[in-house]
Coordinates of C-alpha atoms and ligand atoms in Angstrom, one line a residue:
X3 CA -85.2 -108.6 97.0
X4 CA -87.6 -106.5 95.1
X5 CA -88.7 -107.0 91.4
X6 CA -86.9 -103.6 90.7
X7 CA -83.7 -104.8 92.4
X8 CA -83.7 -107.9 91.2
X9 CA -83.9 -106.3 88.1
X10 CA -80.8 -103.7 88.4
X11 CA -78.8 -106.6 89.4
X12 CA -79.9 -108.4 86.1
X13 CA -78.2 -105.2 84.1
X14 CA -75.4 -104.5 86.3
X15 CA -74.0 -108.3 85.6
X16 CA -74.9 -108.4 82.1
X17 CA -72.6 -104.8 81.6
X18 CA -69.9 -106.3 83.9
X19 CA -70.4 -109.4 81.3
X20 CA -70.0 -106.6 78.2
X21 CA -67.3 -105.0 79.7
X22 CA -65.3 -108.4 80.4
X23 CA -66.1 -108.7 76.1
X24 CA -64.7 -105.2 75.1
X25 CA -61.6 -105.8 77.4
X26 CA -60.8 -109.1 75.8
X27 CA -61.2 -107.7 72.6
X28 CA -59.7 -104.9 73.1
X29 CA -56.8 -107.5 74.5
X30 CA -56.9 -109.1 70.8
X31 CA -58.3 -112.4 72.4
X32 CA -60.2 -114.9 70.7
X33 CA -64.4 -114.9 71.3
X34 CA -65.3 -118.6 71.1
X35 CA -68.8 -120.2 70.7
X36 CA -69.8 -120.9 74.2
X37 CA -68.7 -117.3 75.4
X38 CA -70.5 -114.8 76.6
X39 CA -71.1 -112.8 73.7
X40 CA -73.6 -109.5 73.3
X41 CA -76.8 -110.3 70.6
X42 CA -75.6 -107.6 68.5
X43 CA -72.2 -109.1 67.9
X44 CA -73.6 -112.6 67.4
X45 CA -76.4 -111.4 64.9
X46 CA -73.4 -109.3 62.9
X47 CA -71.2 -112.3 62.5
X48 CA -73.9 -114.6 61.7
X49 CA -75.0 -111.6 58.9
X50 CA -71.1 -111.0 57.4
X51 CA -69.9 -115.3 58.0
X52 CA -73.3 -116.6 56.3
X53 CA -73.2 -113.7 53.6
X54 CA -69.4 -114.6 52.7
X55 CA -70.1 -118.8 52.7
X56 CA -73.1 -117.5 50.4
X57 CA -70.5 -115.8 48.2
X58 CA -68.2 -118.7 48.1
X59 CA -70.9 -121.1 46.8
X60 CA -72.5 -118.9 44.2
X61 CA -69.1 -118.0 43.3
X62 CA -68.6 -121.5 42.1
X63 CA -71.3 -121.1 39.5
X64 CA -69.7 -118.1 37.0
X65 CA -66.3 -120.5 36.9
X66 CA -68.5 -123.7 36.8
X67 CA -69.7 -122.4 33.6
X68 CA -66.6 -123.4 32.1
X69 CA -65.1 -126.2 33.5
X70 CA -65.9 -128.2 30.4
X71 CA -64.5 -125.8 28.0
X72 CA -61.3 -125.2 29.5
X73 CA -58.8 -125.3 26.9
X74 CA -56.5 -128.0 28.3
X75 CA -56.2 -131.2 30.4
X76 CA -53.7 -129.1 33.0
X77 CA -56.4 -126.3 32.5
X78 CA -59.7 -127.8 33.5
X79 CA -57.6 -129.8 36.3
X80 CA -56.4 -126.3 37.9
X81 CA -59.9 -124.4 37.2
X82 CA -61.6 -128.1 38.8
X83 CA -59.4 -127.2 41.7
X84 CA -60.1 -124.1 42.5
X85 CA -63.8 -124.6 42.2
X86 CA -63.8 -127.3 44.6
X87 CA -61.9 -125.2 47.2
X88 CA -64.5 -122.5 47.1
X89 CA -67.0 -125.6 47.8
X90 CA -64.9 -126.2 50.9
X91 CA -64.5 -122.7 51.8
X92 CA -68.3 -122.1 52.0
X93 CA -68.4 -125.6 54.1
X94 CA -66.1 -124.2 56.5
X95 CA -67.8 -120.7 57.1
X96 CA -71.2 -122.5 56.8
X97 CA -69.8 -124.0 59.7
X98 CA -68.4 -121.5 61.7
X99 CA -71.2 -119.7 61.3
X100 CA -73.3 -122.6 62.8
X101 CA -71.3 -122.3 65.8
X102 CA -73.1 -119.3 66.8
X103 CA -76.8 -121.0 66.7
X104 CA -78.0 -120.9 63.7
X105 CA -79.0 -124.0 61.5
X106 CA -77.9 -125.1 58.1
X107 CA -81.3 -125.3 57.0
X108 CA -82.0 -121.1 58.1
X109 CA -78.8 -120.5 56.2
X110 CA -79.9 -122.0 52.9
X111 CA -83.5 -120.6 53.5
X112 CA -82.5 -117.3 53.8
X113 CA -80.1 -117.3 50.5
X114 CA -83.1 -119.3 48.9
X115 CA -85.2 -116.4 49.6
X116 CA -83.3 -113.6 49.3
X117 CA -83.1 -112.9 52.1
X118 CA -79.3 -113.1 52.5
X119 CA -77.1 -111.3 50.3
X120 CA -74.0 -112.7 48.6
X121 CA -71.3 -110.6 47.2
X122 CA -72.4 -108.9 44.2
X123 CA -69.9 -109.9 41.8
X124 CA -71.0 -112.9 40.9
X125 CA -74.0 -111.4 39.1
X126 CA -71.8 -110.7 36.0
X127 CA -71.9 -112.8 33.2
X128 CA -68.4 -115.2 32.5
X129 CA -68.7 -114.8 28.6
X130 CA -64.9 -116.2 27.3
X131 CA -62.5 -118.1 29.0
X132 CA -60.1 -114.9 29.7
X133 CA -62.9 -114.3 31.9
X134 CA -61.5 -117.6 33.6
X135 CA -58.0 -115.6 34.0
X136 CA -59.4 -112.2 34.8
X137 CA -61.7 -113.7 38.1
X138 CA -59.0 -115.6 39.3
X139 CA -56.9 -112.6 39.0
X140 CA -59.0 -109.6 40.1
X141 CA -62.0 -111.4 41.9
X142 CA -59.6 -113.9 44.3
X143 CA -57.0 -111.0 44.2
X144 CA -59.4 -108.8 45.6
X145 CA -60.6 -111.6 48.1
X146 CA -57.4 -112.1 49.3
X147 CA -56.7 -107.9 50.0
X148 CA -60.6 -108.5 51.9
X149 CA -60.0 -111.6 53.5
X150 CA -56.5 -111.7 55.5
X151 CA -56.9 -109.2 57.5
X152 CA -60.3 -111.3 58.9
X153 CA -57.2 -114.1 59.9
X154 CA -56.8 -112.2 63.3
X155 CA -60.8 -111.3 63.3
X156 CA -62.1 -111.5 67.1
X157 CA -64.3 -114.5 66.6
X158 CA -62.5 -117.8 66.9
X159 CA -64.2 -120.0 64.2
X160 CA -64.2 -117.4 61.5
X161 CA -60.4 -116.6 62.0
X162 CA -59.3 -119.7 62.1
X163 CA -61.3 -121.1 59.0
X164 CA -59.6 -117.6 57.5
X165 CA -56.2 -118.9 57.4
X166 CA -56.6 -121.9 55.3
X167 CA -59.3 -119.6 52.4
X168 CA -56.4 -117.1 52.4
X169 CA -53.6 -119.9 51.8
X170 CA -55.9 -121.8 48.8
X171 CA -56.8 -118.0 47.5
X172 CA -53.3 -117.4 46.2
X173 CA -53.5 -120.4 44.2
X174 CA -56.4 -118.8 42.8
X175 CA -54.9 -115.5 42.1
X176 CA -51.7 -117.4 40.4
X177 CA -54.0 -119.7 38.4
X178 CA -56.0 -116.7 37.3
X179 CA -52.6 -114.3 36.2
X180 CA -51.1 -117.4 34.9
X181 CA -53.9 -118.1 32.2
X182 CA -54.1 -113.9 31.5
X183 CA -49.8 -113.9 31.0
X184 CA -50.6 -117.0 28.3
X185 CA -53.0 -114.8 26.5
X186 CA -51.0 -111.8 26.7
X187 CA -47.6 -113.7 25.3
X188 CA -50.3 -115.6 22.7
X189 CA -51.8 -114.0 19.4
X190 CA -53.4 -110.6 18.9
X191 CA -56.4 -112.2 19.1
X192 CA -55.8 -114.0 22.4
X193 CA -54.4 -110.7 24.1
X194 CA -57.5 -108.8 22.8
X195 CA -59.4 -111.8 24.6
X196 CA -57.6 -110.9 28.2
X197 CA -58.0 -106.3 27.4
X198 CA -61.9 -107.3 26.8
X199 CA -61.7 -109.8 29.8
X200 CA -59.8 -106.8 32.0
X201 CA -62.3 -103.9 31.1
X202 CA -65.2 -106.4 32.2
X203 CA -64.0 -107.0 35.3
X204 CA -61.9 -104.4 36.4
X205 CA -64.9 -102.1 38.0
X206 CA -66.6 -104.8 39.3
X207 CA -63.4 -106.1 41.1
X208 CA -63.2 -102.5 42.5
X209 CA -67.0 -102.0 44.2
X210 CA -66.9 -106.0 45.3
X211 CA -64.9 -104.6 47.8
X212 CA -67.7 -102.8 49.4
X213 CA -69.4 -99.0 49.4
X214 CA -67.3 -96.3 50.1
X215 CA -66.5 -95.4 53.4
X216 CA -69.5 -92.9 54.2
X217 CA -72.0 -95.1 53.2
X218 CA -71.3 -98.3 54.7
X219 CA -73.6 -98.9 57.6
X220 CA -72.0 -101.5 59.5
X221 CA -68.0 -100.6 59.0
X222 CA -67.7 -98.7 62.5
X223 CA -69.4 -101.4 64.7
X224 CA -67.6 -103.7 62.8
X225 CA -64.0 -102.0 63.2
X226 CA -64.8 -101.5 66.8
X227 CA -65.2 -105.5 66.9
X228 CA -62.3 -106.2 64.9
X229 CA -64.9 -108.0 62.8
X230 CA -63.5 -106.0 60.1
X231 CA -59.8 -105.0 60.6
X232 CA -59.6 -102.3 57.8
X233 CA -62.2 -100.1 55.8
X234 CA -63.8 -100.7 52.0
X235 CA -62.1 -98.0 51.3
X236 CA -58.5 -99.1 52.5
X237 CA -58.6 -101.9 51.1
X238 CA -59.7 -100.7 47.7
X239 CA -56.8 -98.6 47.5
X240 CA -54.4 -101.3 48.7
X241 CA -55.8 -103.6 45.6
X242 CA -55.4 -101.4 43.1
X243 CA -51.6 -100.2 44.3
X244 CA -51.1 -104.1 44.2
X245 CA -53.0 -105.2 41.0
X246 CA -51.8 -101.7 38.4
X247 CA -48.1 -103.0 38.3
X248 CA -49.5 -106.5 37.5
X249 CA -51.2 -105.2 34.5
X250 CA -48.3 -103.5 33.1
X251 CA -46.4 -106.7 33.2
X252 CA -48.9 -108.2 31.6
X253 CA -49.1 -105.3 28.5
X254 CA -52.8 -104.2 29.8
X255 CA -54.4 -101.2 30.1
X256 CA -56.7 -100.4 32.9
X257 CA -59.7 -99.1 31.9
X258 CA -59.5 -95.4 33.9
X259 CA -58.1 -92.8 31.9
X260 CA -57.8 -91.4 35.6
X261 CA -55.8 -93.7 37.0
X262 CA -52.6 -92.3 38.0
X263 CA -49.8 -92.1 40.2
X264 CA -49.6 -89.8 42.9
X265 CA -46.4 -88.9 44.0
X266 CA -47.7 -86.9 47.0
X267 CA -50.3 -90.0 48.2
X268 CA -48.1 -92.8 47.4
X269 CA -50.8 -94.5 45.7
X270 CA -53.0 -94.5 42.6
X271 CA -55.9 -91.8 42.1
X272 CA -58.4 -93.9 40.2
X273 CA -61.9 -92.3 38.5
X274 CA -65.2 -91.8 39.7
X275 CA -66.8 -95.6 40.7
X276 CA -70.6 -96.5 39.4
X277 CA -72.1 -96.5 42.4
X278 CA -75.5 -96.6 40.9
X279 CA -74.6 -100.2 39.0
X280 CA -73.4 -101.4 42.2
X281 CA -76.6 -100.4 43.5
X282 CA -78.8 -102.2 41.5
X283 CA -76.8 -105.0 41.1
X284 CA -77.0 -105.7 45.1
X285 CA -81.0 -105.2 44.5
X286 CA -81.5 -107.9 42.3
X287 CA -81.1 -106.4 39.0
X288 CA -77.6 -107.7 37.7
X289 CA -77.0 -109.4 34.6
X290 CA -77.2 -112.7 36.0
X291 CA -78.8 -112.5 39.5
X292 CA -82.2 -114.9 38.5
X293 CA -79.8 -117.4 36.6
X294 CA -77.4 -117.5 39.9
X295 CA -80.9 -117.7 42.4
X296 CA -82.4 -120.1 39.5
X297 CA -79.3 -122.8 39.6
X298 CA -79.0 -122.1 43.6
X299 CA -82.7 -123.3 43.9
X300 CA -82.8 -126.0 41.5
X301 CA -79.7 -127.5 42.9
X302 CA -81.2 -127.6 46.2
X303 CA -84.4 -129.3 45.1
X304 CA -82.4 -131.9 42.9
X305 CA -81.0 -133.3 46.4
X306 CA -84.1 -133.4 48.3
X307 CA -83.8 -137.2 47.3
X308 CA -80.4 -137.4 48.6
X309 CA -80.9 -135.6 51.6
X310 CA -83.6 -137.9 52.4
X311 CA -81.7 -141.0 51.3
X312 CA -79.0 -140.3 53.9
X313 CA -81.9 -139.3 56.8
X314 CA -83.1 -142.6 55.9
X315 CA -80.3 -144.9 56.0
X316 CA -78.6 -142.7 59.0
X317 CA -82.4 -143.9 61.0
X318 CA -81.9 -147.4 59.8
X319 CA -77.7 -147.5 61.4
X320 CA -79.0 -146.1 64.8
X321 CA -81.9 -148.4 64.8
X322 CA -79.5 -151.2 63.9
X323 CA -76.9 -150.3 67.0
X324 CA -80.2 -149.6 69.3
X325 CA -81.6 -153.2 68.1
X326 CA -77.8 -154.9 68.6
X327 CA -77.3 -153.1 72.0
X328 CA -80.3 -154.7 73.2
X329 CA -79.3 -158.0 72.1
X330 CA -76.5 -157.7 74.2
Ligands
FE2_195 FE1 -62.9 -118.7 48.2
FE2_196 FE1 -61.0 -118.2 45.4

């Protein structure tokens, strides 16, 4: 056979091997690691699974920030809780994302660097502990709208991991409404605490869930993978249909005087979003983007010494079995 034939035989079975892909997605089957998978679809999931365990780790740090100040045994053993679950939840996708050939090491490197992104809403600064009731309400709330439709994503690994991070995010969501209800049935004082805590977060929650529509790059590749199951925009409606009634139970007020029911739409209209912050925040300049890349860093060159430690005495158990095996 020829160079050029043997070529054309190359890209005939490597189009029969995409088409076998886009019919088993298209079936709603599971891609696992060791199949056939195009670059492009392996590249995106190791962007999106690498850049969400990212988020789950730095996410720790905002709530971290006030695990010694919680106001209550039964309140720093809930808010302990929930910040060792997202520990877990970035162990899981860290992971899952390994599974598609990429080391631990490259994953850290790259958030290190900044290279990697993480979601931008944990740039913004956790200055009372409403802000402990508003994340768990609004941030998890909206993590939960963004994440459980990723349960029946096309990728194995990441689904599956999914299910568990969805089940352990309601208990962040309650935690976070049951600390803003306290406020709210507390003093004046205290309810002022959760309005400030609210109009903090309450844009923030809104872009975390992604640009609009037009300008997100990778939504149509990512919809036509079912890497991404509905838009930014879907789902940003969606969480503010769900979270509006929650804040009139609690006595709130959203901070949109353009927010408002549309009979018509069946949803909310809500007012113009600040793009522009959202903007710079994912380039670096948020409130708190050095401290989160400063403690990220520093924690990871505090455990060189345990990293080596465990190298070390992992060497000295297989030399131990190699040295007992030859006794044998
Ligand atoms: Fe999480
Ligand atoms: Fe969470």
């Amino acid at each position: 056979m020829s160079e050029a034939q043997l070529k054309n035989t190359g890209t005939e079975r490597s189009r029969s091997l995409e088409e076998i892909f886009e019919q088993r997605i298209a079936n709603d089957e599971k891609i696992e690691p060791k199949d056939w998978m195009p670059e492009k679809y392996r590249k995106t999931h190791i962007r999106q699974i690498s850049q969400h365990a990212h988020s789950e780790i730095v996410g720790m740090l905002p709530e971290g920030n006030w695990i010694t100040r919680a106001p209550s045994l039964r309140r720093k053993v809930a808010l302990l809780a929930k910040v060792q679950d997202e520990a877990g939840h970035g162990l899981y996708l860290y992971s899952a994302c390994e599974t598609l050939g990429i080391s631990r090491d490259e994953l850290y490197d790259q958030l290190h660097s900044g290279k990697a992104k993480y979601s931008s809403i944990f740039n913004y600064p956790t200055v009372t502990w409403a802000d402990m009731g508003a994340i768990g309400w609004l941030v998890d709330g909206a993590a939960i709208i963004n994440q459980v439709p990723l349960c029946n994503t096309s990728y194995g690994p990441y689904a599956r991991a999914m299910i568990r991070v969805c089940k352990e995010e309601s208990f962040h969501q309650r935690q976070g409404f049951e600390i803003m209800m306290s406020l709210c049935n507390g003093t004046e004082v205290q309810k002022q605490m959760a309005q400030d805590a609210l109009n903090r977060w309450w844009w923030p929650s809104l872009m975390m869930l992604g640009p609009t529509d037009s300008e997100s790059v990778h939504t149509e590749q990512s919809m036509k993978w079912k890497l991404k199951r509905k838009t930014n925009d879907e789902l940003r409606q969606q969480f503010i249909d769900q979270t509006v009634p929650q804040a009139d139970i609690l006595g709130l007020t959203i901070p949109d005087p353009d927010l408002k029911w549309n009979e018509e739409t069946g949803h909310y209209d809500f007012g113009e979003i600040d793009w522009e912050e959202f903007w710079q925040v994912v380039k670096g300049h948020g409130p708190c983007n050095k401290e989160r890349m400063n403690a990220r860093v520093g924690a990871w060159e505090r455990g060189t010494w345990v990293r080596d430690a465990a190298m070390a005495y992992a060497e000295k158990q297989q030399d131990k079995k190699v040295n007992s095996a030859k006794a044998v």
